Each structure stands twice: as C-alpha cells, then as structure tokens.
Coordinates of C-alpha atoms in Angstrom, one line a residue:
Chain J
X7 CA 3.6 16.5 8.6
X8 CA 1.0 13.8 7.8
X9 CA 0.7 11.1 10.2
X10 CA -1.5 8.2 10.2
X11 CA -1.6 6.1 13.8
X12 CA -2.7 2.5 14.1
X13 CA -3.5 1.4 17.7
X14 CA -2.6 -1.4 18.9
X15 CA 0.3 -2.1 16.4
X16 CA -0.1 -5.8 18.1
X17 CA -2.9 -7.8 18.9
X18 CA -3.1 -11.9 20.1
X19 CA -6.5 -12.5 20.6
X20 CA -8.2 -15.8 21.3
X21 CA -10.5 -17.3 18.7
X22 CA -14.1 -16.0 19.3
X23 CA -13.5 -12.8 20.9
X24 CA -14.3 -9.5 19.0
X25 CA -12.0 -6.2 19.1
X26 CA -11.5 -3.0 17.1
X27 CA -8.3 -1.8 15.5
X28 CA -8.0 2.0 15.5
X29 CA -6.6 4.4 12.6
X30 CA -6.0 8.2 13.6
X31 CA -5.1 10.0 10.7
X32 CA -3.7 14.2 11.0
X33 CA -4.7 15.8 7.7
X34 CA -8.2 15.9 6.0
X35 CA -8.8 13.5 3.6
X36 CA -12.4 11.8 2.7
X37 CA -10.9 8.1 1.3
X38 CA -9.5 5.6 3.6
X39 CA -8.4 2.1 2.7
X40 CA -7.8 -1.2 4.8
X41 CA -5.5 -3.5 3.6
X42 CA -4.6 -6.9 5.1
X43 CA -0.7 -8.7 4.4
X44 CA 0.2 -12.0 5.1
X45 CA 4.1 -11.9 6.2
X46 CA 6.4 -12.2 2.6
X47 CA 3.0 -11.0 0.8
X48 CA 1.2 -8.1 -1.5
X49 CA -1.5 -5.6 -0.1
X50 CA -4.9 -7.4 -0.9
X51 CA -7.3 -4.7 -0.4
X52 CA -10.3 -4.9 2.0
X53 CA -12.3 -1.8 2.0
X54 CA -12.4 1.7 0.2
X55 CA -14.0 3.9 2.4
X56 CA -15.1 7.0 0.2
X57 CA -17.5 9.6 2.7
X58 CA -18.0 10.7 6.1
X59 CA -19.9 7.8 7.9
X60 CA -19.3 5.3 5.4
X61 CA -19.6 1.3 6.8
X62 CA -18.6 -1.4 5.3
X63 CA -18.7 -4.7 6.3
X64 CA -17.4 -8.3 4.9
X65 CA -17.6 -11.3 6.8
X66 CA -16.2 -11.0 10.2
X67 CA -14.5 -7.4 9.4
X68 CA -16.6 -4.3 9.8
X69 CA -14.8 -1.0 9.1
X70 CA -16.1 2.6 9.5
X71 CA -15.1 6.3 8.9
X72 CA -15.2 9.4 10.5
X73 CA -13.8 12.5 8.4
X74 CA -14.5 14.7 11.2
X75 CA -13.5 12.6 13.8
X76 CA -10.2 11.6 11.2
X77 CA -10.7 8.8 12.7
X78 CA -11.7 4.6 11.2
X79 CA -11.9 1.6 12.9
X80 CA -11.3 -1.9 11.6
X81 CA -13.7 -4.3 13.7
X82 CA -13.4 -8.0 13.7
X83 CA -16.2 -10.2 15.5
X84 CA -15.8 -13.7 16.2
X85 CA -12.1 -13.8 15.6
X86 CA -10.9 -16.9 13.5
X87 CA -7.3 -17.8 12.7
X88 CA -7.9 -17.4 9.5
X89 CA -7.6 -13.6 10.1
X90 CA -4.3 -13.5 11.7
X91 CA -2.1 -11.1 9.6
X92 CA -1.2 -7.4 9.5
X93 CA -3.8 -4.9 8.7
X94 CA -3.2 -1.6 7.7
X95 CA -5.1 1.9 7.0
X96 CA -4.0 4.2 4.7
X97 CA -4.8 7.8 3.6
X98 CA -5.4 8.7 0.5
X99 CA -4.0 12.2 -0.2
X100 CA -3.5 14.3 -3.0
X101 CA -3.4 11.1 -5.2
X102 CA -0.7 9.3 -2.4
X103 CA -1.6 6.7 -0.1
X104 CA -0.1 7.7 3.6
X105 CA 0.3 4.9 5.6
X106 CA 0.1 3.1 9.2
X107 CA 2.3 1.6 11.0
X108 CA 0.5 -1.4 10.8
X109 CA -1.1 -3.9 12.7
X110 CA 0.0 -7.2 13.4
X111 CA -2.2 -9.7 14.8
X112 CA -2.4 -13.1 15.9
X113 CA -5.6 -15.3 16.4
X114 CA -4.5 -18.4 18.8
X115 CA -7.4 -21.7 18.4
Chain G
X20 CA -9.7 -11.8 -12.7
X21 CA -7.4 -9.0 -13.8
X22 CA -3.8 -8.4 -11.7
X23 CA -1.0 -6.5 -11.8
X24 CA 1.8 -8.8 -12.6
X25 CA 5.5 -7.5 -11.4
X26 CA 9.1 -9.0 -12.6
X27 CA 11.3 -10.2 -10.9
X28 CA 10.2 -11.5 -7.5
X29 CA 13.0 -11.3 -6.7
X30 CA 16.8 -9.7 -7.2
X31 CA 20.0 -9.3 -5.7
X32 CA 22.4 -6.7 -6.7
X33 CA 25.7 -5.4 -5.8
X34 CA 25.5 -1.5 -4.1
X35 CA 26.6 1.1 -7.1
X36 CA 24.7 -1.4 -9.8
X37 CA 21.0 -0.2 -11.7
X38 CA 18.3 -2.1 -11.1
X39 CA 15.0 -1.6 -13.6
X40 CA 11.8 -3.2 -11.8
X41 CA 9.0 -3.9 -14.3
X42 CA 5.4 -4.0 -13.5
X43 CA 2.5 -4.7 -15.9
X44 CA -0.5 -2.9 -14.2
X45 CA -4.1 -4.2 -15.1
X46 CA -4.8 -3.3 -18.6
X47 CA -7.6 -0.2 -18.9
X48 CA -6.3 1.0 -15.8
X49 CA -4.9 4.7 -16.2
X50 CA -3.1 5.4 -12.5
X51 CA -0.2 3.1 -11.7
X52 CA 2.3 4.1 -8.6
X53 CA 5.0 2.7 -7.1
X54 CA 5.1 2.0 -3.5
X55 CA 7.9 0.1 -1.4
X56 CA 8.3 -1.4 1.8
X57 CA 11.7 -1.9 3.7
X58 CA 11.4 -5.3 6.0
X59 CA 9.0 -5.3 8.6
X60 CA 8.2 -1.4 8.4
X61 CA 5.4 0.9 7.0
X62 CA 4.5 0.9 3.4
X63 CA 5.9 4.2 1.9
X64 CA 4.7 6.0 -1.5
X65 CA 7.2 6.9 -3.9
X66 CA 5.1 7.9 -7.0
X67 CA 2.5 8.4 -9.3
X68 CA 1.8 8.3 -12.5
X69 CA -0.3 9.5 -15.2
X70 CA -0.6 10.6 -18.7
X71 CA 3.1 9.6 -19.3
X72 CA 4.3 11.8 -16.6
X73 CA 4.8 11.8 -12.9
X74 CA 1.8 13.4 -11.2
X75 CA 3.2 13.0 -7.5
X76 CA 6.7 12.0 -5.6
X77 CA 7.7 12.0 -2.5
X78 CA 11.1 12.5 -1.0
X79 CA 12.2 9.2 -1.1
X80 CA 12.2 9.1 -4.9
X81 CA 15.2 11.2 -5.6
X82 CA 17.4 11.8 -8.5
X83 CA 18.2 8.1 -8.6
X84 CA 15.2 7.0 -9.2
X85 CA 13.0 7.4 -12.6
X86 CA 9.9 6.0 -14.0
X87 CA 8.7 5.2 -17.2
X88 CA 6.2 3.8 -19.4
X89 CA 8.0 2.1 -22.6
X90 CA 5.4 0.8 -24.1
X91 CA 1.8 0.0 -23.8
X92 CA 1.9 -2.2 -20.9
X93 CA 5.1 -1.9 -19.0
X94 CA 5.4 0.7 -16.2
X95 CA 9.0 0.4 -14.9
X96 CA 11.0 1.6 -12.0
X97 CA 14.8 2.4 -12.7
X98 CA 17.6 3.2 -9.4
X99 CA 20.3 4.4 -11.1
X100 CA 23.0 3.3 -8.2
X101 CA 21.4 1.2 -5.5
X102 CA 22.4 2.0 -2.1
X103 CA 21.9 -0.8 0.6
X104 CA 19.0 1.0 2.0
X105 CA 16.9 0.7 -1.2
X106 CA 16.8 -3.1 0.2
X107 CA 13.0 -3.1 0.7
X108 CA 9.8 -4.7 -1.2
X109 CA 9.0 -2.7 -4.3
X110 CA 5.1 -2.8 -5.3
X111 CA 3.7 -1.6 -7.8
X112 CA -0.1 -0.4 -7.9
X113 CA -2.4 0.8 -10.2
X114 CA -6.3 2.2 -10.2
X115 CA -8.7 3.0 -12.9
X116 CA -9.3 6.6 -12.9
X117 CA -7.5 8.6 -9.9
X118 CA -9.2 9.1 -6.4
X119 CA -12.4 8.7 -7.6
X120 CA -12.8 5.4 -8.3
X121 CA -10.9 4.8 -4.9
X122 CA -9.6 1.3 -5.2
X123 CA -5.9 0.5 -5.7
X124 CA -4.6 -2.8 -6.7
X125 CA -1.2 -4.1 -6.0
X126 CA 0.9 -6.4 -7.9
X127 CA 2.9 -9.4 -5.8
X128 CA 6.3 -7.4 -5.3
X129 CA 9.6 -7.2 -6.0
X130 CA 12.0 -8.1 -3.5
X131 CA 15.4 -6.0 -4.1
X132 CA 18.4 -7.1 -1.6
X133 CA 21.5 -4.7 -2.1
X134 CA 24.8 -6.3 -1.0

C-alpha cells in the first residue's frame, strides 16, 4: 500500500521562530508537490518538486527532495501569521496524486 | 490568470438522489482529475482523465460514479445514488500535459452534503 506521512500533523509556533515539516512517502516516485489550504478552501499549489535534490524556495518556505531518502521537507523561517494554514505533500504516482495527512499549523503574534 | 472554475459551490441532496458536479478546467490544459476531500480529512484521488477516457481510478470511484467530457470545456462528475458518505469537498484539477509538466491546478470546490 502507498503511504505518504506528514510529521507533525500539528504545529503552533510563535511568530519568528523557524521549523521544518516532514513528508515520508513508501513507494518510488521522482515528483512531489506542497500544497497549502486555508480552512473552507481549494489546494493553492506551492512547489513542484520534479528530481532528486531539487530545492525550491519562495519567501519564507523552502522545500527539498530526497528520492532516495523518499523523503521532503517543507521549511518555514521567520514564521509570520500569515502562514498559518494546513500544508500538505503529495505524491505523484502513476498519474495520481497520494496524499498526507496534512499539516495544520498555527502561527500565534 | 487562467483557473479552473467548478459549479455549484455548493449542494445539498437527499441520499438515493444523482448529483452531476461540473468543472471547467483551464482551457489548453489536456489532464483534468477529480479529487475529493471528506471534512477535516486527507485529500483522496478518484480519477483521471485523458483523451476522452479515464486513464486512472481508484477504489473509491465505483460503479456509481462516471465521468465525462460533454463538450469542449465541461469535465463533469456524475454519482448515480449518493450515499451520506459521498458528503465531502469535490475538486476538480487539471494539468497541461501529464506528469511531466508537474503542476496541477485545482478549481475552488464543490461542497456536496447528503441528507
């Protein structure tokens, strides 16, 4: 079975503080996606990462893959509230995305 | 900039009733899926689409559910008898070329409550 794992699946952080959101996927796959949702929202897409090693970064958000590793983080530096919401990785397999679980988190001032 | 547009935002329907959700994906895309959400859970992929046929489906999409592509422009998602756990988020997505291009880009939603 395919499984993709976020860790943490929640996160309150204060404002200013930096911290790294974990995606552990089980099956090989070379294309990973962040997406970020507000709560009642659609998926706005953050980054498409397409090959081993691949960084990307915009603004505060820096995300990274490792296909051998299966493994991407999601890193956020100098949290602002702005950022609270839910992030999520997905896995893009045989033309499906697999999702996480999500992760939910909340920036306090 | 170009979006995918869905109808309705919203709908409420009795369990046993069909419910058609319509999606217009972005216009020289090729790759349009449907993905849903039930409330406060994981996104889960139903199917893909391509060439006027499904490419991929997973379990969830069952014989109550079909796809089509009318026209055009519309790409819609029928359930035949809606059970109260089809009560989720319906989005619908769409991409330029398949994996390659990578990026997929969802429409708004459509929020289906079964009573």
């Amino acid at each position: 079975e395919l499984k993709v794992e976020q860790n943490p699946l929640f996160l309150s952080m204060q404002e200013g503080k930096n911290y790294t959101i974990y995606c552990n996927y089980s099956t090989t796959s070379d294309r990973l996606y962040w997406y970020r949702q507000d709560p009642g929202k659609s998926l706005e897409s953050l980054f498409v990462l397409l090959s081993n090693g691949a960084v990307k970064q915009e603004g505060r958000l820096m995300a990274s893959l490792d296909t051998k590793a299966r493994l991407s983080t999601l890193h956020i530096t100098a949290a602002v509230h702005d950022l609270s919401a839910t992030y999520f990785c997905a896995v893009d397999v045989r033309d499906q995305l697999i999702w996480g679980a999500g992760t939910k988190l909340i920036i306090k001032p | 900039e170009p979006e995918v547009t869905q109808t309705p935002s919203h709908q409420v329907t009795q369990m046993g009733q069909e419910v058609i959700l319509r999606c217009v994906p972005i216009s020289n895309h090729l790759y349009f899926y449907w993905y849903r959400q039930i409330l406060g859970q994981k996104v889960e992929f139903l199917v893909s689409f391509y060439n006027n046929e499904i490419s991929e489906k997973s379990e969830i999409f069952d014989d109550q559910f079909s796809v089509e592509r009318p026209d055009g422009s519309n790409f819609t998602l029928k359930i035949r008898s809606t059970k109260l756990e089809d009560s989720a988020m319906y989005f619908c997505a769409s991409r330029y070329r398949g994996r390659v291009t990578g990026e997929l880009f969802f429409g708004e939603g459509s929020r289906l409550t079964v009573l």
